[in-house]
Amino acid sequence: MRLSMIAAAIAATTLVTGCSEQPANNEQNQAQTEQVAKTTTDAVQENLFLSPSPLQYMAPEFDKIDTSLYEPAFDAGIEEQRVEIEAIANNSEAPTFENTLVAMEQSGAILDRVRATFNNLSGLISNDEYQRIDAKMAPVLAEHRDNIYLNKALFDRVAAVYDNKDTLNKEDQRLVEYYYKRFVRAGAKLDESQKQRMREINSELSKLSTEFSQNILKSFKQDTILVTDKAQLAGLAEDEIASLKAAAQKAGKDGYMITLVNTTRQPILSSLENRELREKVWRTSSQRAQQTNGPIAIKEAQLRAEKAALLGFESWAHYQLDDRMAKTPDAVFTMLDDLAPKAVAKAKSEAELIQAAIKKDGKDFELKPWDWAYYGAKVRAELYDIDASLVKPYFEMNTVINDGLFFAMNKLYGITMKERNDLPTYHEDVFVWEVFNEDGSSIGLFYLDPYAREGKRGGAWMSAYVSQNHLKGTKPVIYNAQNIPKPAEGQPTLMTFSEVTTMFHEFGHAIHGLFSDVKYPSLAGTATARDFVEFPSQANEDWNIEPSVLANYAKHYKTGEPIPQELLDKLLKSHTFNQGFDTTEYLAAALLDMEWHSIAPGTKVEDFAQFEQNALEKHGIDYYPVPPRYKTCYFSHIFAGGYSAGYYAYLWTEVFAADSFAHMQNEGGLTRENGDHYRKEVLSRGNSRDLMQSYIEFRGQKPTTDALLKRRGLVEDSKE
């Protein structure tokens, strides 16, 4: 999942300079501002965060960043914005859009720089020092946010502008509505005792979510499986075994070290022949961080319920969804519960095939979660006569990137990518490109960090170091991160088809940030509702199977020969195989999220595992061979990543993605006309207008679920 989807902790979190508005006849605030400016000027030479980066597009000076810079920069940034906000709140002039809303958008330049870099690098190259600083600063930043959104004088000014917003243009109105809602949802209308309790809850939640996240990072390092007998790794390719050996050596251990990805399902299970080892890997995965994160999850859910009640909502889910496209928990539960029976039925039909494969293999055991991937691969091979080891040589990473991903993006949007080896990076494995429009005008920078390593959180995501906005003329500096196993020295990176799909997915987020064409930072790029932001990424996935794109990149890494048509046809036909499993494990996690965040204030939860089981049984999705994609104790999306009562969004937005892709196919497929229209009406708009309206302007109507059901193989396609 993505850092870009973590909600901003303060107003204005993009690269902007300090507020130009000063309160009339307020010498004290003027003096404070001047003192901060002097302090900042004196420290500029010592701390690079205190001034804009001199690099192109203000890209971070990664080669000069040291963890010792963060805390002083955070302190300076918080103080700078404190003075700026006080100046806005205490301005004796009548509140206007310019001296209140625009001034807030322009505040917090230093804090924005340090937050963007620290938040991103703490998930990419984390170590004990990053974790210490994160734990220290989380409650401080939460307090700073509360000092802004619970400031009565400031809210009164925002409310005054809001009451007269009809005189503004549509984008300005959108910004006013954005801020007004943020203040109200933060507690601006509460009385003083309620505000004090809100501060206490926010501080505690910031500490708990940070601790939850850090426990997961520790788990990636501690919860590994060391294999000393190579024979137990039967089924793995030699390059995969070499990679496990290299991982063990790097950790100072003898043997072969298996590390986990952050889902319950572990990719290695599809290849391991040794059932005992498969079970060990699966149990290590599914039982992660129970002692540390179980109590944290319960406490977070209870505190969120209390916070929602303070703000007048039945539950945290009601509070969260009130500001999203779904609007109500009932709408989400209806969607998930409607799909659950279809998904479980599909999974059970798949299980019958897998159980038959177990019997055919001469075994008589009952299908368990650790068996599904291994025997599912056998069923896939039998049904479609496809061997994954024969497919991977046609997906060499550099070819996938340049001749697949970038090729497709050029066809759709006319963009080109120029590699930039002159810019510093934070790790030797990171690539950098400058992105250009067809007319040669520059768009911004794109960084790719593809490999798994110690200190990097699991999964895949997109975020920004610098976001686009016209207010200060900044261009986007975007990155994607994945966790592809790094091959042994000198070996090519051969990707699974799933990893290829993930690469296209994350670049869908990237172009959402790169193509942003919005005036105000708070409305730009991927700063949209949770249940919209995954739409562009999922819509981008299907271009990896577009015939002309596949023909351009699916080539053998040694010979350059295109993937044989017979093998390609089998691969594409197997595209919806195992969708019962995939959909069920996702729905289970989404429902688990909604149940945790639908508890009423004061609800006692003694046992997280029992709560989890009850939630799955309630919705008829407690099918043991298919566990939730994330179980409670490593569900970082909802307990550390800003997706609380929001994990359903992946399915919600897949409706948009499937519908839009089907529409494009009907309109000619991979064409500039389609790409330019989609870029104009969706990707460039950010949150500057109603999100459904952006979709309607592109598509001509609201989406339907027809294409989604076909995409997931849950209904038959009448065309086939």
XYZ file of C-alpha atoms in Angstrom:
720
model
C 0.000 0.000 0.000
C 1.008 3.478 -0.396
C 2.436 6.328 1.736
C 0.705 8.791 -0.539
C -2.604 7.611 0.886
C -1.738 8.463 4.492
C -3.757 11.537 5.422
C -1.831 14.776 5.866
C -1.298 15.572 9.522
C -1.401 19.323 9.123
C -2.794 21.791 6.633
C -0.510 22.445 3.680
C 1.887 19.535 3.341
C 3.516 20.354 0.026
C 6.542 22.465 -0.814
C 5.472 26.051 -0.345
C 7.123 29.125 1.120
C 6.033 30.953 4.247
C 2.847 32.956 4.474
C 3.069 36.465 3.069
C 0.107 37.769 5.033
C 0.809 39.519 8.336
C -1.727 40.701 10.917
C -2.285 44.415 10.734
C -1.076 46.389 13.762
C 0.272 43.317 15.518
C 3.863 44.073 16.453
C 4.276 41.018 18.665
C 3.450 38.548 15.909
C 5.557 40.541 13.462
C 8.503 40.345 15.841
C 7.990 36.608 16.303
C 7.956 36.084 12.561
C 11.136 38.084 12.134
C 12.849 36.145 14.922
C 11.916 32.806 13.343
C 13.152 34.073 9.997
C 16.459 35.138 11.572
C 16.859 31.815 13.355
C 16.098 29.995 10.138
C 18.575 32.090 8.169
C 21.334 31.488 10.715
C 20.761 27.725 10.534
C 20.383 27.329 6.780
C 24.036 26.498 6.275
C 23.843 23.807 8.936
C 20.557 22.092 8.051
C 19.553 21.543 4.442
C 15.856 21.138 5.320
C 15.595 24.773 6.344
C 15.781 26.003 2.762
C 14.507 24.660 -0.569
C 16.705 22.071 -2.229
C 18.894 23.610 -4.980
C 18.407 20.506 -7.142
C 16.060 20.489 -10.112
C 12.399 20.432 -9.057
C 13.667 20.756 -5.471
C 14.417 17.020 -5.396
C 15.907 15.972 -2.036
C 19.675 16.075 -1.596
C 19.803 12.428 -0.562
C 23.601 12.373 -0.477
C 23.623 15.041 2.233
C 20.794 13.789 4.430
C 21.737 12.556 7.878
C 19.338 11.550 10.636
C 20.861 14.216 12.906
C 19.171 16.857 10.727
C 15.607 15.728 11.306
C 14.810 16.770 14.857
C 16.167 20.337 14.577
C 14.326 20.710 11.266
C 11.078 19.409 12.755
C 11.435 21.857 15.634
C 12.130 24.779 13.293
C 9.308 23.769 10.965
C 6.749 23.479 13.741
C 7.766 26.846 15.157
C 7.689 28.519 11.750
C 4.196 27.268 11.035
C 3.005 28.054 14.557
C 3.909 31.706 14.045
C 2.382 31.743 10.561
C -0.882 30.230 11.788
C -1.078 32.642 14.709
C -0.567 35.507 12.296
C -3.478 34.274 10.165
C -5.757 33.607 13.142
C -5.069 36.997 14.767
C -5.154 39.105 11.615
C -7.243 42.203 12.395
C -8.404 42.474 8.799
C -11.701 40.873 7.835
C -11.268 37.234 6.797
C -10.977 36.672 3.071
C -10.158 33.722 0.887
C -6.677 35.132 0.264
C -5.687 36.138 3.791
C -7.046 32.967 5.389
C -7.290 29.955 3.067
C -4.487 30.813 0.654
C -2.324 31.923 3.575
C -2.832 28.535 5.215
C -1.919 26.787 1.974
C 1.329 28.749 1.917
C 2.299 27.998 5.512
C 4.671 25.331 6.784
C 7.409 25.252 4.140
C 10.121 23.844 6.401
C 7.833 21.323 8.026
C 6.667 20.163 4.629
C 10.208 19.505 3.448
C 11.312 17.570 6.481
C 8.065 15.608 6.780
C 8.077 14.555 3.134
C 11.634 13.287 3.281
C 11.452 11.707 6.722
C 8.097 9.984 6.185
C 9.245 8.501 2.904
C 12.733 7.419 3.932
C 11.517 5.968 7.240
C 9.662 3.358 5.170
C 12.496 2.842 2.689
C 15.709 2.753 4.744
C 14.448 2.538 8.305
C 16.808 1.780 11.180
C 16.794 2.227 14.950
C 17.405 5.977 14.657
C 14.550 6.513 12.211
C 12.276 4.549 14.511
C 13.389 6.542 17.562
C 12.714 9.852 15.821
C 9.372 8.605 14.516
C 8.259 7.579 17.999
C 9.382 10.894 19.441
C 7.848 13.140 16.786
C 4.489 11.386 16.303
C 2.796 12.888 19.387
C 4.527 16.246 18.830
C 3.150 16.472 15.300
C -0.276 15.325 16.492
C -0.266 18.159 19.034
C 0.810 20.633 16.358
C -2.066 19.515 14.145
C -4.511 19.932 17.019
C -3.142 23.409 17.691
C -4.152 24.330 14.155
C -7.516 22.635 13.814
C -8.722 23.340 17.351
C -7.777 27.038 17.136
C -11.100 28.846 17.600
C -9.974 32.165 16.121
C -8.659 30.423 13.041
C -11.819 28.355 12.605
C -13.980 31.450 12.941
C -12.123 32.979 10.004
C -12.470 29.816 7.938
C -16.179 29.650 8.789
C -16.659 33.272 7.744
C -15.128 32.577 4.340
C -17.184 29.381 4.076
C -20.418 31.310 4.685
C -19.610 33.528 1.697
C -18.067 30.909 -0.591
C -20.666 31.333 -3.337
C -18.828 34.440 -4.544
C -15.752 32.334 -5.376
C -14.917 30.261 -8.455
C -15.440 26.494 -8.326
C -11.850 25.493 -7.456
C -11.637 28.135 -4.717
C -14.962 26.923 -3.336
C -13.610 23.394 -3.296
C -10.651 24.534 -1.165
C -12.923 26.373 1.271
C -15.138 23.321 1.634
C -12.059 21.135 2.100
C -10.769 23.219 5.006
C -14.132 23.779 6.630
C -14.823 20.046 6.710
C -11.338 19.333 8.053
C -11.822 21.746 10.923
C -15.258 20.424 11.830
C -14.112 16.799 11.569
C -11.106 17.615 13.758
C -13.351 18.965 16.509
C -13.415 22.709 15.911
C -17.039 22.924 17.121
C -16.413 21.048 20.399
C -16.363 22.747 23.782
C -13.067 23.159 25.619
C -13.327 20.002 27.727
C -14.165 17.972 24.644
C -11.271 19.533 22.771
C -8.932 18.562 25.589
C -10.108 14.959 25.414
C -9.704 15.070 21.633
C -6.087 16.147 22.074
C -5.464 13.280 24.474
C -6.983 10.744 22.091
C -5.043 12.057 19.105
C -1.782 11.951 21.023
C -2.391 8.398 22.178
C -3.444 7.234 18.710
C -0.325 8.729 17.147
C 1.844 6.822 19.610
C -0.038 3.565 19.121
C -0.017 3.663 15.319
C 3.699 4.430 15.305
C 4.346 1.553 17.691
C 2.205 -0.774 15.558
C 4.173 0.154 12.449
C 7.530 -0.260 14.163
C 6.538 -3.672 15.481
C 5.864 -4.747 11.893
C 9.276 -3.493 10.772
C 10.853 -5.461 13.623
C 8.838 -8.490 12.573
C 10.279 -8.410 9.050
C 13.716 -8.677 10.621
C 12.919 -11.141 13.399
C 10.247 -13.412 11.927
C 12.343 -15.197 9.347
C 12.686 -18.897 8.577
C 16.210 -20.278 8.420
C 16.645 -23.473 6.423
C 19.906 -25.371 6.870
C 19.162 -28.314 4.606
C 19.037 -27.283 0.958
C 16.983 -30.382 0.166
C 14.037 -28.798 2.007
C 13.967 -26.097 -0.674
C 13.038 -28.554 -3.409
C 10.789 -26.880 -5.956
C 12.639 -23.581 -5.980
C 14.751 -22.519 -8.943
C 18.508 -22.293 -8.422
C 18.471 -18.504 -8.680
C 15.802 -18.360 -5.961
C 17.862 -20.617 -3.711
C 20.925 -18.455 -4.357
C 18.906 -15.408 -3.330
C 17.890 -17.072 -0.033
C 21.503 -18.011 0.624
C 22.628 -14.432 -0.033
C 19.970 -13.160 2.374
C 21.254 -15.505 5.099
C 24.851 -14.462 4.523
C 23.906 -10.787 4.709
C 22.234 -11.490 8.060
C 25.367 -13.290 9.278
C 23.742 -16.713 9.257
C 24.537 -20.048 7.671
C 21.973 -21.631 5.415
C 19.042 -20.162 3.502
C 16.849 -17.423 4.954
C 13.197 -16.971 3.966
C 11.828 -13.520 4.755
C 8.159 -12.590 4.750
C 6.126 -10.214 2.639
C 3.410 -8.347 4.475
C 0.370 -10.346 3.334
C -0.800 -13.592 4.929
C -0.110 -15.340 1.635
C 3.596 -15.844 0.937
C 4.732 -16.148 -2.719
C 7.313 -18.822 -1.914
C 4.537 -21.234 -0.925
C 3.628 -21.766 -4.571
C 6.956 -23.524 -5.191
C 7.970 -25.310 -1.981
C 7.436 -29.062 -2.178
C 8.158 -29.671 1.512
C 4.779 -29.484 3.270
C 6.260 -29.158 6.746
C 8.269 -26.127 5.636
C 5.219 -24.669 3.886
C 3.246 -24.884 7.123
C 6.090 -23.294 9.081
C 6.277 -20.381 6.640
C 2.512 -19.878 6.689
C 2.201 -20.028 10.472
C 5.108 -17.642 10.927
C 3.329 -15.273 8.574
C -0.178 -15.555 10.041
C 0.956 -15.342 13.679
C 3.194 -12.285 13.349
C 3.317 -9.615 16.062
C 0.425 -11.094 18.053
C 1.867 -10.329 21.472
C 2.840 -6.770 20.593
C 0.171 -5.616 18.156
C -2.901 -7.470 19.404
C -3.399 -5.163 22.417
C -2.539 -2.116 20.286
C -5.216 -2.946 17.716
C -7.870 -3.272 20.420
C -6.871 0.010 22.030
C -6.772 1.872 18.715
C -10.249 0.641 17.765
C -11.636 1.689 21.154
C -10.038 5.135 21.046
C -11.287 5.724 17.508
C -14.808 4.795 18.576
C -14.582 7.296 21.434
C -13.266 9.989 19.108
C -16.116 9.384 16.667
C -18.644 9.693 19.497
C -17.143 13.029 20.538
C -17.806 14.250 17.015
C -21.377 12.957 16.991
C -20.980 9.728 15.020
C -22.190 6.214 15.852
C -18.812 4.649 15.132
C -15.437 5.342 13.579
C -16.705 3.789 10.354
C -19.572 6.292 10.258
C -17.123 9.127 10.863
C -14.653 8.023 8.188
C -17.209 7.257 5.503
C -19.076 10.509 5.973
C -16.219 12.163 4.064
C -15.860 9.522 1.349
C -17.701 8.477 -1.774
C -19.392 5.507 -0.076
C -20.905 7.858 2.559
C -22.214 5.176 4.967
C -21.060 1.857 6.472
C -24.297 0.300 5.215
C -23.263 1.047 1.625
C -19.925 -0.673 2.177
C -21.337 -3.685 4.020
C -23.967 -4.098 1.301
C -21.313 -4.176 -1.416
C -19.026 -6.561 0.480
C -21.816 -8.858 1.648
C -23.284 -9.050 -1.849
C -19.972 -10.271 -3.218
C -18.981 -12.554 -0.327
C -21.230 -15.540 -1.193
C -20.147 -15.445 -4.847
C -16.489 -15.263 -3.852
C -16.670 -18.078 -1.287
C -18.604 -20.280 -3.703
C -15.943 -19.663 -6.337
C -13.178 -20.391 -3.801
C -14.844 -23.657 -2.787
C -15.104 -24.764 -6.413
C -11.404 -23.975 -6.787
C -10.730 -25.934 -3.585
C -12.349 -29.022 -5.085
C -9.905 -28.896 -7.974
C -7.021 -28.392 -5.567
C -8.121 -31.271 -3.322
C -8.228 -33.463 -6.410
C -4.694 -32.372 -7.260
C -3.576 -33.378 -3.746
C -5.092 -36.820 -4.235
C -3.503 -37.105 -7.675
C -0.167 -36.352 -6.022
C -0.617 -39.476 -3.902
C -1.480 -37.586 -0.702
C -4.563 -37.958 1.471
C -4.434 -34.868 3.671
C -7.147 -32.207 3.774
C -6.427 -28.907 2.024
C -4.954 -26.295 4.390
C -4.002 -22.654 3.801
C -0.329 -23.554 3.338
C -1.242 -26.034 0.598
C -3.359 -23.748 -1.570
C -0.621 -21.884 -3.446
C 1.458 -24.999 -4.136
C -1.334 -27.214 -5.402
C -3.135 -24.260 -6.952
C -0.064 -23.837 -9.148
C -0.381 -27.471 -10.168
C -4.039 -27.017 -11.034
C -3.221 -23.898 -13.008
C -0.509 -25.816 -14.867
C -2.892 -28.680 -15.583
C -5.805 -26.477 -16.663
C -3.740 -24.149 -18.753
C -0.605 -26.251 -19.257
C 1.535 -23.404 -17.954
C 4.722 -23.557 -15.891
C 5.621 -20.380 -13.996
C 9.326 -21.138 -14.359
C 8.886 -21.011 -18.118
C 7.130 -17.650 -17.940
C 9.532 -15.609 -15.771
C 12.395 -15.499 -18.324
C 10.120 -13.387 -20.526
C 9.667 -10.731 -17.834
C 13.130 -9.290 -17.213
C 12.728 -6.144 -15.138
C 14.542 -3.597 -17.305
C 12.651 -4.770 -20.372
C 9.360 -4.691 -18.498
C 10.063 -1.103 -17.435
C 11.336 0.349 -20.686
C 9.564 -1.713 -23.345
C 6.406 -2.439 -21.383
C 5.451 0.213 -18.859
C 7.095 3.239 -20.473
C 6.060 2.061 -23.944
C 2.396 1.883 -22.916
C 2.540 5.280 -21.219
C 4.072 6.807 -24.339
C 1.293 5.395 -26.503
C -1.403 6.668 -24.149
C 0.007 10.031 -23.083
C 2.951 10.792 -25.367
C 5.358 10.981 -22.431
C 9.015 9.981 -22.593
C 11.438 9.087 -19.807
C 15.071 10.207 -19.651
C 17.207 8.433 -17.067
C 18.975 10.839 -14.697
C 22.181 9.372 -13.308
C 23.351 12.799 -12.137
C 20.849 13.080 -9.284
C 21.658 11.598 -5.856
C 19.620 8.709 -4.470
C 19.281 7.223 -0.988
C 20.247 3.707 -2.147
C 22.288 2.253 -4.972
C 19.325 0.266 -6.298
C 17.165 3.334 -6.972
C 16.553 4.524 -10.548
C 15.654 8.110 -11.513
C 13.984 9.434 -14.656
C 12.893 12.866 -15.791
C 9.450 12.784 -17.408
C 8.643 14.829 -20.521
C 5.515 15.624 -22.492
C 5.457 15.002 -26.223
C 6.255 18.672 -26.908
C 9.437 18.415 -24.826
C 8.110 20.260 -21.793
C 9.131 18.676 -18.517
C 6.619 17.169 -16.125
C 8.758 16.166 -13.148
C 10.919 13.386 -11.725
C 10.136 9.719 -11.171
C 12.153 7.466 -8.814
C 11.814 3.682 -8.758
C 12.970 1.591 -5.789
C 12.216 -1.997 -6.898
C 14.017 -4.393 -4.529
C 13.277 -5.817 -1.096
C 15.855 -5.199 1.631
C 16.205 -4.927 5.383
C 14.795 -1.660 6.701
C 12.237 -1.341 3.911
C 8.616 -1.931 4.736
C 6.757 -4.625 2.850
C 4.391 -4.266 -0.064
C 4.384 -1.720 -2.845
C 3.426 1.942 -2.818
C 3.744 5.407 -4.331
C 4.432 8.730 -2.677
C 5.778 12.193 -3.402
C 8.787 14.136 -2.188
C 7.398 17.231 -3.897
C 3.795 17.572 -5.036
C 2.570 19.630 -7.962
C 0.766 22.910 -7.401
C 0.434 26.186 -9.309
C 0.269 28.301 -6.173
C 4.050 28.116 -5.844
C 4.848 26.566 -9.198
C 6.253 23.288 -7.898
C 6.526 20.271 -10.162
C 6.091 16.695 -8.899
C 8.890 14.501 -7.599
C 7.288 11.054 -7.325
C 8.502 7.580 -6.427
C 7.295 3.986 -6.592
C 8.522 1.241 -4.269
C 8.212 -2.517 -4.651
C 9.699 -5.516 -2.875
C 10.942 -7.708 -5.704
C 13.560 -10.202 -4.444
C 16.974 -8.996 -5.570
C 18.792 -11.673 -7.564
C 22.294 -12.852 -6.807
C 25.108 -10.644 -8.094
C 25.284 -10.625 -11.872
C 21.932 -12.330 -12.398
C 18.964 -10.723 -14.180
C 15.830 -9.718 -12.305
C 13.145 -12.062 -13.611
C 9.698 -10.990 -12.472
C 6.554 -12.941 -11.819
C 3.522 -11.812 -13.766
C 2.037 -10.613 -10.472
C 5.065 -8.359 -9.911
C 4.670 -6.986 -13.431
C 1.035 -6.176 -12.686
C 2.056 -4.481 -9.442
C 4.570 -2.339 -11.318
C 1.860 -1.126 -13.698
C -0.468 -0.584 -10.720
C 1.951 1.609 -8.811
C 2.795 3.631 -11.899
C -0.935 4.344 -12.157
C -0.535 6.153 -8.846
C 2.610 7.812 -10.163
C 0.933 9.349 -13.199
C -1.897 10.518 -10.934
C 0.747 12.566 -9.141
C 2.827 13.450 -12.213
C -0.109 14.659 -14.335
C -1.647 16.779 -11.588
C -2.614 20.227 -12.899
C -4.115 21.878 -9.820
C -3.609 25.245 -8.173
C -3.784 24.399 -4.482
C -1.496 21.882 -2.718
C -4.253 20.372 -0.570
C -6.282 19.432 -3.651
C -3.488 18.284 -5.951
C -2.340 14.892 -7.193
C -3.419 11.885 -5.162
C -4.984 13.981 -2.368
C -8.397 12.462 -3.056
C -10.807 10.326 -1.057
C -9.568 6.864 -0.080
C -12.280 5.275 -2.178
C -11.154 7.088 -5.313
C -7.365 7.149 -5.088
C -6.959 3.482 -6.052
C -8.969 3.940 -9.233
C -6.119 5.339 -11.419
C -3.712 2.662 -10.197
C -6.075 -0.228 -10.842
C -7.070 1.256 -14.184
C -3.413 1.209 -15.205
C -2.976 -2.496 -14.407
C -4.756 -3.868 -17.435
C -2.442 -2.185 -19.923
C 0.153 -4.832 -19.101
C -1.963 -7.426 -20.930
C -2.848 -5.225 -23.910
C -1.588 -7.233 -26.912
C 0.623 -4.550 -28.463
C 2.210 -3.835 -25.067
C 2.837 -7.508 -24.311
C 4.349 -8.008 -27.740
C 6.788 -5.202 -27.037
C 8.106 -6.362 -23.654
C 7.408 -10.080 -23.112
C 10.708 -11.256 -24.594
C 13.219 -13.847 -23.415
C 16.009 -12.141 -21.500
C 18.702 -14.232 -23.184
C 17.555 -14.600 -26.766
C 15.249 -11.611 -27.189
C 12.669 -13.947 -28.703
C 9.051 -12.959 -28.017
C 7.054 -15.123 -25.666
C 5.564 -17.970 -27.743
C 1.959 -17.245 -28.644
C 0.844 -20.571 -27.192
C 2.471 -19.780 -23.845
C 1.080 -16.243 -23.923
C -2.424 -17.481 -24.648
C -2.200 -19.855 -21.696
C -0.948 -17.059 -19.463
C -3.801 -14.759 -20.447
C -6.414 -17.505 -20.101
C -5.135 -18.209 -16.588
C -5.484 -14.527 -15.689
C -8.730 -15.037 -13.741
C -7.707 -18.382 -12.219
C -7.794 -18.392 -8.413
C -10.021 -15.320 -8.329
C -12.254 -17.052 -5.804
C -9.288 -17.218 -3.436
C -8.117 -13.698 -4.258
C -11.542 -12.136 -3.824
C -12.359 -14.074 -0.656
C -9.096 -13.202 1.107
C -9.576 -9.551 0.174
C -13.226 -9.416 1.274
C -12.313 -11.089 4.565
C -9.761 -8.374 5.280
C -12.106 -5.581 4.211
C -14.904 -6.915 6.405
C -12.509 -7.363 9.309
C -11.518 -3.708 8.950
C -15.144 -2.570 8.904
C -16.034 -4.676 11.963
C -13.108 -3.338 14.007
C -14.225 0.187 13.206
C -17.946 -0.330 13.677
C -17.708 -1.015 17.410
C -19.617 1.366 19.645
C -17.815 3.551 22.198
C -17.053 1.629 25.376
C -17.077 -1.782 23.688
C -14.926 -4.279 25.565
C -12.748 -6.541 23.437
C -10.806 -9.100 25.443
C -9.355 -11.258 22.675
C -8.428 -9.900 19.247
C -8.354 -13.398 17.720
C -11.887 -14.158 18.917
C -13.099 -10.794 17.621
C -11.523 -11.623 14.281
C -13.178 -15.048 14.113
C -16.589 -13.658 15.112
C -16.356 -10.995 12.419
C -15.606 -13.542 9.690
C -18.395 -15.878 10.846
C -20.878 -12.993 10.935
C -20.391 -12.374 7.228
C -20.118 -15.998 6.164
C -16.565 -15.660 5.003
C -14.809 -17.792 7.650
C -13.452 -20.310 5.151
C -10.304 -21.735 6.774
C -8.307 -22.590 3.623
C -8.635 -18.916 2.572
C -7.635 -16.661 5.485
C -7.891 -12.847 5.357
C -5.270 -11.158 3.227
C -4.213 -9.365 6.399
C -4.950 -10.497 9.913
C -5.370 -7.973 12.689
C -1.841 -7.914 14.079
C -0.115 -7.071 10.792
C -2.933 -5.105 9.174
C -0.792 -1.983 8.811
C -3.191 -0.384 6.347
C -5.812 0.141 9.052
C -3.796 0.399 12.265
C -0.805 2.370 10.993
C -1.436 3.457 7.434
C -4.505 5.678 7.226
C -6.908 3.072 5.798
C -9.071 2.522 8.882
C -12.626 1.766 7.701
C -11.193 2.218 4.220
C -9.709 -1.050 3.025
C -12.911 -1.675 1.080
C -11.699 1.115 -1.229
C -9.657 -1.266 -3.365
C -12.819 -3.061 -4.444
C -14.883 0.118 -4.617
C -12.381 1.697 -6.987
C -11.945 -1.506 -8.965
C -15.524 -0.931 -10.104
C -14.332 2.367 -11.603
C -11.161 0.780 -12.991
C -12.879 -2.132 -14.707
C -15.636 0.075 -16.069
C -13.199 2.677 -17.406
C -10.911 0.099 -19.025
C -13.859 -1.590 -20.724
C -14.958 1.829 -21.960
C -11.500 2.596 -23.352
C -11.406 -0.756 -25.097
C -14.717 0.044 -26.735
C -13.314 3.420 -27.807
C -10.198 2.063 -29.493
C -7.977 0.890 -26.632
C -4.395 2.131 -26.380
C -4.741 5.469 -28.151
C -3.656 9.029 -27.476
C -7.253 10.169 -27.778
C -8.252 7.879 -24.908
C -5.179 8.722 -22.857
C -5.417 12.466 -23.302
C -9.126 12.492 -22.437
C -8.536 10.391 -19.306
C -5.569 12.557 -18.314
C -7.594 15.744 -18.718
C -10.733 14.673 -16.881
C -9.349 12.378 -14.164
C -5.582 12.339 -13.663
C -4.997 16.081 -13.866
C -7.905 17.097 -11.628
C -6.818 15.800 -8.234
C -9.521 16.742 -5.741
C -10.226 20.126 -7.344
C -13.808 19.128 -8.189
C -16.352 16.502 -7.201
C -14.729 13.120 -7.818
C -17.761 11.417 -9.292
C -18.176 14.366 -11.619
C -14.613 13.853 -12.829
C -15.469 10.249 -13.643
C -18.682 11.222 -15.414
C -16.855 13.842 -17.470
C -14.493 11.096 -18.624
C -16.892 8.173 -18.984
C -20.204 9.883 -19.690
C -21.976 8.087 -16.849
C -21.474 6.547 -13.435
C -19.716 3.147 -13.384
C -21.527 -0.191 -13.221
C -20.296 -3.461 -11.680
C -20.654 -5.480 -14.888
C -17.022 -5.165 -15.981
C -15.753 -5.889 -12.451
C -17.589 -9.198 -12.180
C -16.186 -10.265 -15.537
C -12.700 -9.015 -14.634
C -12.647 -11.172 -11.511
C -14.157 -14.162 -13.278
C -17.168 -14.205 -10.942
C -19.587 -14.246 -13.875
C -19.277 -15.530 -17.400
C -18.433 -13.070 -20.163
C -21.179 -13.363 -22.745
C -18.675 -12.557 -25.485
C -16.678 -15.702 -24.820
